[in-house]
Short mmCIF file of C-alpha atoms in Angstrom, two decimals:
data_model
loop_
_atom_site.label_atom_id
_atom_site.label_comp_id
_atom_site.label_asym_id
_atom_site.label_seq_id
_atom_site.Cartn_x
_atom_site.Cartn_y
_atom_site.Cartn_z
CA MET A 891 -9.89 -22.04 -54.42
CA LYS A 892 -11.88 -25.17 -53.37
CA ASN A 893 -9.05 -25.97 -50.80
CA ILE A 894 -9.42 -22.70 -49.29
CA ILE A 895 -12.98 -22.94 -49.17
CA THR A 896 -12.66 -26.36 -47.56
CA LYS A 897 -10.11 -24.95 -44.94
CA ILE A 898 -12.54 -22.27 -44.24
CA THR A 899 -15.31 -24.68 -43.75
CA TYR A 900 -13.90 -26.90 -41.05
CA CYS A 901 -11.98 -24.11 -39.35
CA PHE A 902 -14.85 -23.85 -36.56
CA VAL A 903 -15.03 -27.31 -36.48
CA ALA A 904 -11.58 -28.15 -35.78
CA VAL A 905 -11.48 -25.36 -32.97
CA PHE A 906 -14.29 -26.77 -31.04
CA GLY A 907 -13.82 -30.33 -31.74
CA PHE A 908 -10.12 -29.96 -30.56
CA THR A 909 -11.26 -27.80 -27.45
CA ALA A 910 -13.98 -30.40 -26.52
CA LEU A 911 -11.16 -33.13 -26.97
CA SER A 912 -8.53 -31.54 -24.76
CA LEU A 913 -11.35 -30.74 -22.28
CA ALA A 914 -12.26 -34.50 -22.09
CA GLN A 915 -8.52 -35.49 -21.98
CA GLU A 916 -7.32 -33.11 -19.38
CA SER A 917 -10.45 -33.49 -17.05
CA SER A 918 -9.87 -37.26 -17.16
CA THR A 919 -6.46 -36.99 -15.89
CA SER A 920 -4.63 -36.11 -12.48
CA ALA A 921 -1.56 -34.77 -14.18
CA GLY A 922 -3.57 -31.35 -14.83
CA ALA A 923 -2.79 -30.77 -10.82
CA LEU A 924 -5.60 -28.18 -11.04
CA GLY A 925 -7.21 -27.83 -7.66
CA ARG A 926 -4.04 -29.30 -5.61
CA ILE A 927 -1.81 -27.59 -3.17
CA ALA A 928 0.90 -25.90 -5.08
CA ILE A 929 4.57 -26.05 -3.61
CA ALA A 930 7.28 -24.67 -5.97
CA PRO A 931 10.82 -26.33 -5.53
CA TYR A 932 13.60 -23.66 -4.78
CA ILE A 933 17.02 -24.07 -4.79
CA PRO A 934 18.62 -21.09 -2.77
CA GLU A 935 22.08 -19.75 -3.59
CA GLN A 936 23.15 -20.28 -0.10
CA ILE A 937 23.61 -24.08 -0.39
CA GLU A 938 27.48 -24.33 -0.21
CA GLY A 939 29.31 -26.72 -2.15
CA LEU A 940 26.56 -27.56 -4.24
CA PRO A 941 27.85 -28.58 -7.73
CA ALA A 942 26.44 -26.79 -10.75
CA GLY A 943 25.72 -29.94 -12.30
CA ALA A 944 23.64 -31.37 -9.05
CA ASP A 945 21.44 -28.46 -8.76
CA ASN A 946 18.89 -29.33 -11.59
CA MET A 947 18.89 -33.15 -10.26
CA LEU A 948 17.96 -31.93 -6.81
CA SER A 949 15.18 -29.52 -8.32
CA ASN A 950 13.64 -32.70 -10.17
CA LYS A 951 13.61 -34.46 -7.02
CA LEU A 952 11.77 -32.02 -5.17
CA LYS A 953 9.43 -32.07 -7.94
CA GLN A 954 9.04 -35.81 -7.50
CA ILE A 955 8.57 -35.86 -3.79
CA VAL A 956 5.96 -33.16 -3.98
CA SER A 957 4.19 -35.21 -6.70
CA ALA A 958 4.47 -38.41 -5.31
CA ASN A 959 2.45 -36.79 -2.23
CA GLY A 960 -0.43 -35.54 -3.91
CA MET A 961 0.81 -32.02 -4.84
CA SER A 962 1.57 -29.79 -7.81
CA GLY A 963 5.33 -29.10 -8.23
CA GLU A 964 4.72 -27.26 -11.65
CA VAL A 965 3.47 -23.82 -10.57
CA ASN A 966 4.03 -20.24 -11.44
CA ASN A 967 4.46 -17.86 -8.81
CA THR A 968 3.17 -19.54 -5.90
CA ARG A 969 4.27 -18.29 -2.43
CA PHE A 970 4.73 -21.82 -0.84
CA ILE A 971 8.18 -23.50 -1.32
CA ILE A 972 9.84 -26.82 -0.65
CA SER A 973 13.56 -25.80 -0.08
CA PRO A 974 16.64 -27.88 0.56
CA ASN A 975 19.95 -27.24 2.44
CA ILE A 976 23.01 -29.87 2.16
CA ASP A 977 25.72 -30.67 4.84
CA VAL A 978 28.63 -32.99 3.85
CA ALA A 979 28.81 -35.47 6.80
CA THR A 980 31.83 -37.23 5.27
CA LYS A 981 33.89 -37.29 2.23
CA ASP A 982 35.95 -40.30 1.52
CA ILE A 983 38.84 -40.80 -1.46
CA LEU A 984 38.51 -44.49 -2.18
CA GLY A 985 41.82 -46.02 -3.26
CA THR A 986 40.35 -47.77 -6.36
CA ALA A 987 41.13 -47.43 -10.14
CA PRO A 988 39.84 -45.11 -11.00
CA THR A 989 39.98 -42.94 -7.81
CA MET A 990 36.37 -42.58 -6.19
CA ILE A 991 34.65 -40.23 -4.11
CA ALA A 992 32.35 -41.21 -1.59
CA LEU A 993 29.94 -38.68 0.02
CA THR A 994 27.56 -39.01 2.90
CA LEU A 995 25.11 -35.98 2.62
CA ASN A 996 22.52 -34.85 5.41
CA VAL A 997 19.71 -33.29 2.91
CA ASN A 998 17.46 -30.96 5.15
CA LEU A 999 14.30 -30.32 3.47
CA TYR A 1000 12.11 -27.70 4.35
CA ILE A 1001 8.40 -26.31 3.69
CA GLY A 1002 7.43 -22.73 4.07
CA ASP A 1003 6.03 -19.33 3.02
CA GLY A 1004 8.69 -18.39 0.80
CA LEU A 1005 7.37 -14.81 0.72
CA GLU A 1006 7.22 -14.33 4.27
CA GLY A 1007 10.30 -16.29 5.09
CA LYS A 1008 8.15 -18.59 7.42
CA GLN A 1009 9.23 -22.28 7.95
CA PHE A 1010 6.42 -25.08 8.40
CA ALA A 1011 7.98 -28.24 8.50
CA SER A 1012 11.29 -29.78 8.18
CA GLN A 1013 12.72 -33.33 7.39
CA THR A 1014 16.29 -34.46 7.44
CA LEU A 1015 17.72 -37.52 5.52
CA THR A 1016 21.13 -39.21 5.16
CA VAL A 1017 22.14 -40.16 1.75
CA LYS A 1018 24.97 -41.84 0.29
CA GLY A 1019 26.64 -41.54 -3.32
CA VAL A 1020 30.00 -42.60 -4.90
CA GLY A 1021 31.48 -41.39 -8.35
CA VAL A 1022 34.57 -40.47 -10.00
CA ASN A 1023 34.35 -36.84 -8.91
CA GLU A 1024 32.46 -34.99 -6.24
CA THR A 1025 29.66 -33.93 -8.79
CA LYS A 1026 29.23 -37.62 -9.66
CA ALA A 1027 28.89 -38.36 -5.82
CA TYR A 1028 26.49 -35.45 -5.26
CA MET A 1029 24.27 -36.68 -8.01
CA ASP A 1030 24.34 -40.54 -6.90
CA ALA A 1031 23.56 -39.47 -3.45
CA ILE A 1032 20.54 -37.35 -4.79
CA LYS A 1033 19.49 -40.09 -6.64
CA ASN A 1034 19.04 -42.10 -3.42
CA ILE A 1035 16.43 -39.70 -1.91
CA LYS A 1036 13.17 -41.78 -1.99
CA PRO A 1037 9.86 -39.65 -2.23
CA ASN A 1038 7.76 -42.23 -0.92
CA ASP A 1039 9.93 -42.44 2.16
CA ALA A 1040 7.75 -42.65 5.41
CA GLY A 1041 9.59 -39.44 7.16
CA ILE A 1042 9.14 -37.69 3.98
CA GLN A 1043 5.44 -38.32 3.89
CA SER A 1044 5.18 -37.23 7.13
CA PHE A 1045 7.07 -33.96 6.40
CA ILE A 1046 4.67 -33.24 3.38
CA ALA A 1047 1.68 -34.04 5.14
CA LYS A 1048 2.51 -31.41 8.21
CA GLY A 1049 3.55 -28.65 5.66
CA LYS A 1050 0.22 -29.37 3.65
CA THR A 1051 -1.66 -28.83 7.18
CA LYS A 1052 0.08 -25.82 7.42
CA ILE A 1053 -0.83 -24.27 3.83
CA ILE A 1054 -4.39 -25.17 4.35
CA ASP A 1055 -4.47 -23.49 7.53
CA TYR A 1056 -3.33 -20.25 5.54
CA TYR A 1057 -6.02 -20.35 3.09
CA ASN A 1058 -8.74 -20.99 5.62
CA ALA A 1059 -7.55 -17.77 7.86
CA ARG A 1060 -7.09 -16.02 4.46
CA CYS A 1061 -10.27 -17.00 2.54
CA ALA A 1062 -12.00 -13.93 2.73
CA GLN A 1063 -9.16 -11.61 2.11
CA ILE A 1064 -7.98 -13.63 -1.31
CA ILE A 1065 -11.75 -13.56 -2.55
CA ASN A 1066 -12.06 -9.84 -1.95
CA GLU A 1067 -8.68 -9.30 -4.09
CA ALA A 1068 -9.98 -11.41 -6.63
CA ASN A 1069 -13.20 -9.27 -6.80
CA ALA A 1070 -11.44 -6.22 -7.07
CA LEU A 1071 -9.05 -7.27 -9.92
CA ALA A 1072 -12.64 -8.52 -12.03
CA GLY A 1073 -14.12 -4.87 -11.05
CA GLN A 1074 -11.12 -3.53 -13.17
CA SER A 1075 -12.05 -5.90 -15.82
CA ASN A 1076 -8.38 -7.92 -15.09
CA PHE A 1077 -10.51 -11.42 -15.22
CA GLY A 1078 -7.35 -13.21 -15.76
CA ALA A 1079 -5.72 -11.97 -12.90
CA ALA A 1080 -8.80 -12.56 -10.75
CA LEU A 1081 -9.15 -16.05 -11.85
CA ASP A 1082 -5.56 -16.73 -11.40
CA LYS A 1083 -5.74 -15.73 -7.88
CA LEU A 1084 -8.88 -17.97 -7.20
CA ASN A 1085 -6.89 -20.78 -8.81
CA SER A 1086 -4.69 -20.59 -6.08
CA ILE A 1087 -7.11 -21.87 -3.44
CA PRO A 1088 -6.80 -25.94 -3.48
CA GLU A 1089 -9.39 -28.31 -3.11
CA GLU A 1090 -8.26 -29.45 0.16
CA CYS A 1091 -9.82 -26.25 1.69
CA ALA A 1092 -13.27 -27.16 1.07
CA GLU A 1093 -15.15 -24.37 2.28
CA CYS A 1094 -13.01 -21.65 0.76
CA PHE A 1095 -12.72 -23.75 -2.47
CA ASN A 1096 -16.54 -23.67 -2.73
CA LYS A 1097 -16.57 -20.22 -2.12
CA ALA A 1098 -13.96 -19.35 -4.88
CA GLN A 1099 -16.23 -21.55 -7.12
CA ALA A 1100 -19.12 -19.10 -6.41
CA ALA A 1101 -17.20 -15.91 -6.95
CA ALA A 1102 -15.67 -17.36 -10.05
CA GLY A 1103 -18.54 -18.13 -11.82
CA PRO A 1104 -19.84 -14.23 -12.53
CA MET A 1105 -16.54 -13.44 -13.00
CA PHE A 1106 -16.08 -15.93 -15.97
CA LYS A 1107 -19.48 -15.07 -17.55
CA LYS A 1108 -18.32 -11.26 -17.68
CA HIS A 1109 -15.27 -12.24 -19.15
CA ILE A 1110 -16.60 -14.41 -21.93
CA GLU A 1111 -18.96 -11.36 -22.84
CA ARG A 1112 -16.14 -8.73 -22.91
CA GLU A 1113 -13.92 -11.28 -24.95
CA CYS A 1114 -16.87 -11.92 -27.23
CA LYS A 1115 -17.63 -7.95 -27.86
CA LEU A 1116 -13.81 -7.58 -28.66
CA LYS A 1117 -13.59 -10.38 -31.12
CA MET A 1118 -16.70 -9.25 -32.85
CA ALA A 1119 -15.19 -5.78 -33.21
CA ASP A 1120 -12.12 -7.34 -34.83
CA ALA A 1121 -14.10 -9.57 -37.01
CA ASN A 1122 -16.33 -6.81 -38.09
CA SER A 1123 -13.40 -4.58 -38.85
CA LYS A 1124 -11.26 -7.17 -40.64
CA TRP A 1125 -14.23 -8.13 -42.95
CA SER A 1126 -15.47 -4.43 -43.64
CA ALA A 1127 -12.07 -3.74 -44.54
CA ASN A 1128 -11.42 -6.12 -47.23
CA GLN A 1129 -13.60 -9.00 -48.56
CA SER A 1130 -11.77 -11.72 -49.81
CA PHE A 1131 -11.08 -15.43 -49.12
CA GLU A 1132 -8.24 -14.85 -47.28
CA THR A 1133 -9.91 -12.50 -44.83
CA ALA A 1134 -13.13 -15.02 -44.48
CA ASN A 1135 -10.37 -17.38 -43.36
CA GLU A 1136 -8.98 -14.95 -40.77
CA VAL A 1137 -12.36 -13.99 -39.69
CA ALA A 1138 -13.46 -17.57 -39.19
CA GLY A 1139 -10.27 -17.94 -37.13
CA ILE A 1140 -11.64 -15.05 -34.73
CA LEU A 1141 -15.01 -16.19 -34.68
CA GLY A 1142 -14.07 -19.93 -33.85
CA THR A 1143 -12.68 -18.77 -30.17
CA ILE A 1144 -16.27 -17.11 -29.28
CA ASP A 1145 -17.38 -18.86 -26.37
CA PRO A 1146 -21.23 -20.23 -27.46
CA GLU A 1147 -22.39 -19.49 -24.15
CA ALA A 1148 -21.63 -15.82 -24.74
CA SER A 1149 -24.51 -13.37 -25.42
CA CYS A 1150 -23.38 -11.84 -28.60
CA TYR A 1151 -22.46 -15.22 -30.02
CA LYS A 1152 -25.75 -15.14 -32.17
CA ASP A 1153 -24.40 -11.93 -33.68
CA ALA A 1154 -21.03 -14.15 -34.73
CA LYS A 1155 -22.98 -16.55 -36.12
CA ALA A 1156 -24.97 -13.94 -38.22
CA LEU A 1157 -21.74 -12.29 -39.54
CA ASN A 1158 -20.93 -15.84 -40.38
CA ASP A 1159 -24.03 -15.85 -42.71
CA ARG A 1160 -23.23 -12.79 -44.07
CA ILE A 1161 -19.67 -14.12 -45.34
CA GLY A 1162 -21.23 -16.95 -46.51
CA LYS A 1163 -23.55 -15.02 -48.92
CA ARG A 1164 -20.72 -12.77 -49.89
CA VAL A 1165 -18.33 -15.62 -50.65
CA ILE A 1166 -20.85 -17.12 -53.09
CA GLU A 1167 -21.14 -13.64 -54.78
CA ILE A 1168 -17.27 -13.49 -55.29
CA ASP A 1169 -16.80 -17.23 -56.40
CA LYS A 1170 -20.37 -18.12 -57.84
CA ARG A 1171 -20.08 -21.35 -56.31
CA GLU A 1172 -21.99 -22.97 -53.47
CA TRP A 1173 -20.48 -22.15 -49.87
CA ASN A 1174 -20.35 -24.80 -47.65
CA TYR A 1175 -18.96 -23.06 -44.62
CA VAL A 1176 -21.21 -24.04 -41.55
CA MET A 1177 -20.09 -22.25 -38.27
CA GLU A 1178 -19.56 -24.80 -35.55
CA ARG A 1179 -22.39 -26.78 -36.88
CA ASP A 1180 -24.10 -26.06 -33.54
CA ILE A 1181 -22.05 -28.51 -31.62
CA ASN A 1182 -23.32 -28.62 -28.03
CA LEU A 1183 -20.02 -28.04 -26.28
CA LYS A 1184 -20.32 -29.76 -23.08
CA ARG A 1185 -17.59 -28.15 -20.66
CA ASP A 1186 -16.48 -28.71 -17.06
CA ALA A 1187 -17.51 -25.19 -15.83
CA ILE A 1188 -14.65 -25.45 -12.99
CA LYS A 1189 -12.03 -26.26 -15.71
CA ALA A 1190 -13.34 -23.52 -17.98
CA TRP A 1191 -12.79 -20.40 -15.78
CA ARG A 1192 -9.63 -21.93 -14.42
CA ASP A 1193 -8.18 -22.56 -17.96
CA VAL A 1194 -8.51 -18.59 -17.85
CA GLY A 1195 -6.50 -18.03 -14.87
CA VAL A 1196 -3.93 -20.56 -15.80
CA ALA A 1197 -3.20 -19.09 -18.98
CA TYR A 1198 -2.90 -15.57 -17.32
CA GLY A 1199 -0.24 -16.91 -14.92
CA LYS A 1200 1.81 -18.64 -17.48
CA GLY A 1201 2.03 -15.59 -19.39
CA GLN A 1202 3.16 -13.36 -16.20
CA PRO A 1203 7.11 -13.30 -15.80
CA LYS A 1204 8.48 -15.29 -12.90
CA THR A 1205 9.23 -12.20 -10.76
CA VAL A 1206 8.74 -13.93 -7.23
CA VAL A 1207 11.81 -13.38 -4.80
CA TYR A 1208 11.81 -15.82 -1.85
CA LYS A 1209 13.22 -15.27 1.29
CA SER A 1210 15.05 -18.05 3.23
CA ILE A 1211 12.63 -20.53 5.12
CA TRP A 1212 15.95 -22.27 7.02
#
């Protein structure tokens, strides 16, 4: 029983402590890719002759190219893509033991709007590979694509400029669409839409931040009310140690900046008194211990949008941009 009490005692501390630590770690690294222009690697089925074993390697190479040039390649449902097409320039059978196949590939790379099928930039690379079969030769050639190649850097820069132009031209429309979603209490979708605006579009990004603040406030207020209703319902139905633990888990996810957070603390106090009555022992449970959770405000609302985006099915159907 004492173990159960101890477990409940530190539930909030663990939740908030882990959250604070995670936020600090995430905000200190560029790997989060928040705020960067997002481009999805897209391998179309129209690439003739690309062996099944080489497509994953090609997709990973595209991600490396995007990441090495300051953009995000780990994205959900973005409209912008980097897409390849491959031509076999030469194919030779080498009289070695074992017999080897040598390929010269012209790898044509394209960046564009995959929803509209509009091309922004293109670049052709010539790479060579050798292998015991055609798949191995393809893979060896793909390995020789250099993400930091000067031609690739110029190609990426041109595509990035076009994407920035897209957001600058449609800034008001994107924010209006986000406000409409927020008006329907679909705050995750609204913040996810604002997340799509990269920091490189400085003016539009600042407008998105200004719009996101009130949305996020409404979001945490709504979440607080829903969670308080759930917690009260569970505690009223069954006042036990197990329920106290369950309710603690719910209350521990309520944002301290929500106006009904004081109600969460009041419920916590009532639970504490009741547990003492049930167990006849001192109740050591301290809710969150009034930790002053210092958060990156931008990351806080972005996390809501990111969580929404990751939870959506990957339903984007791209058009060819070459």
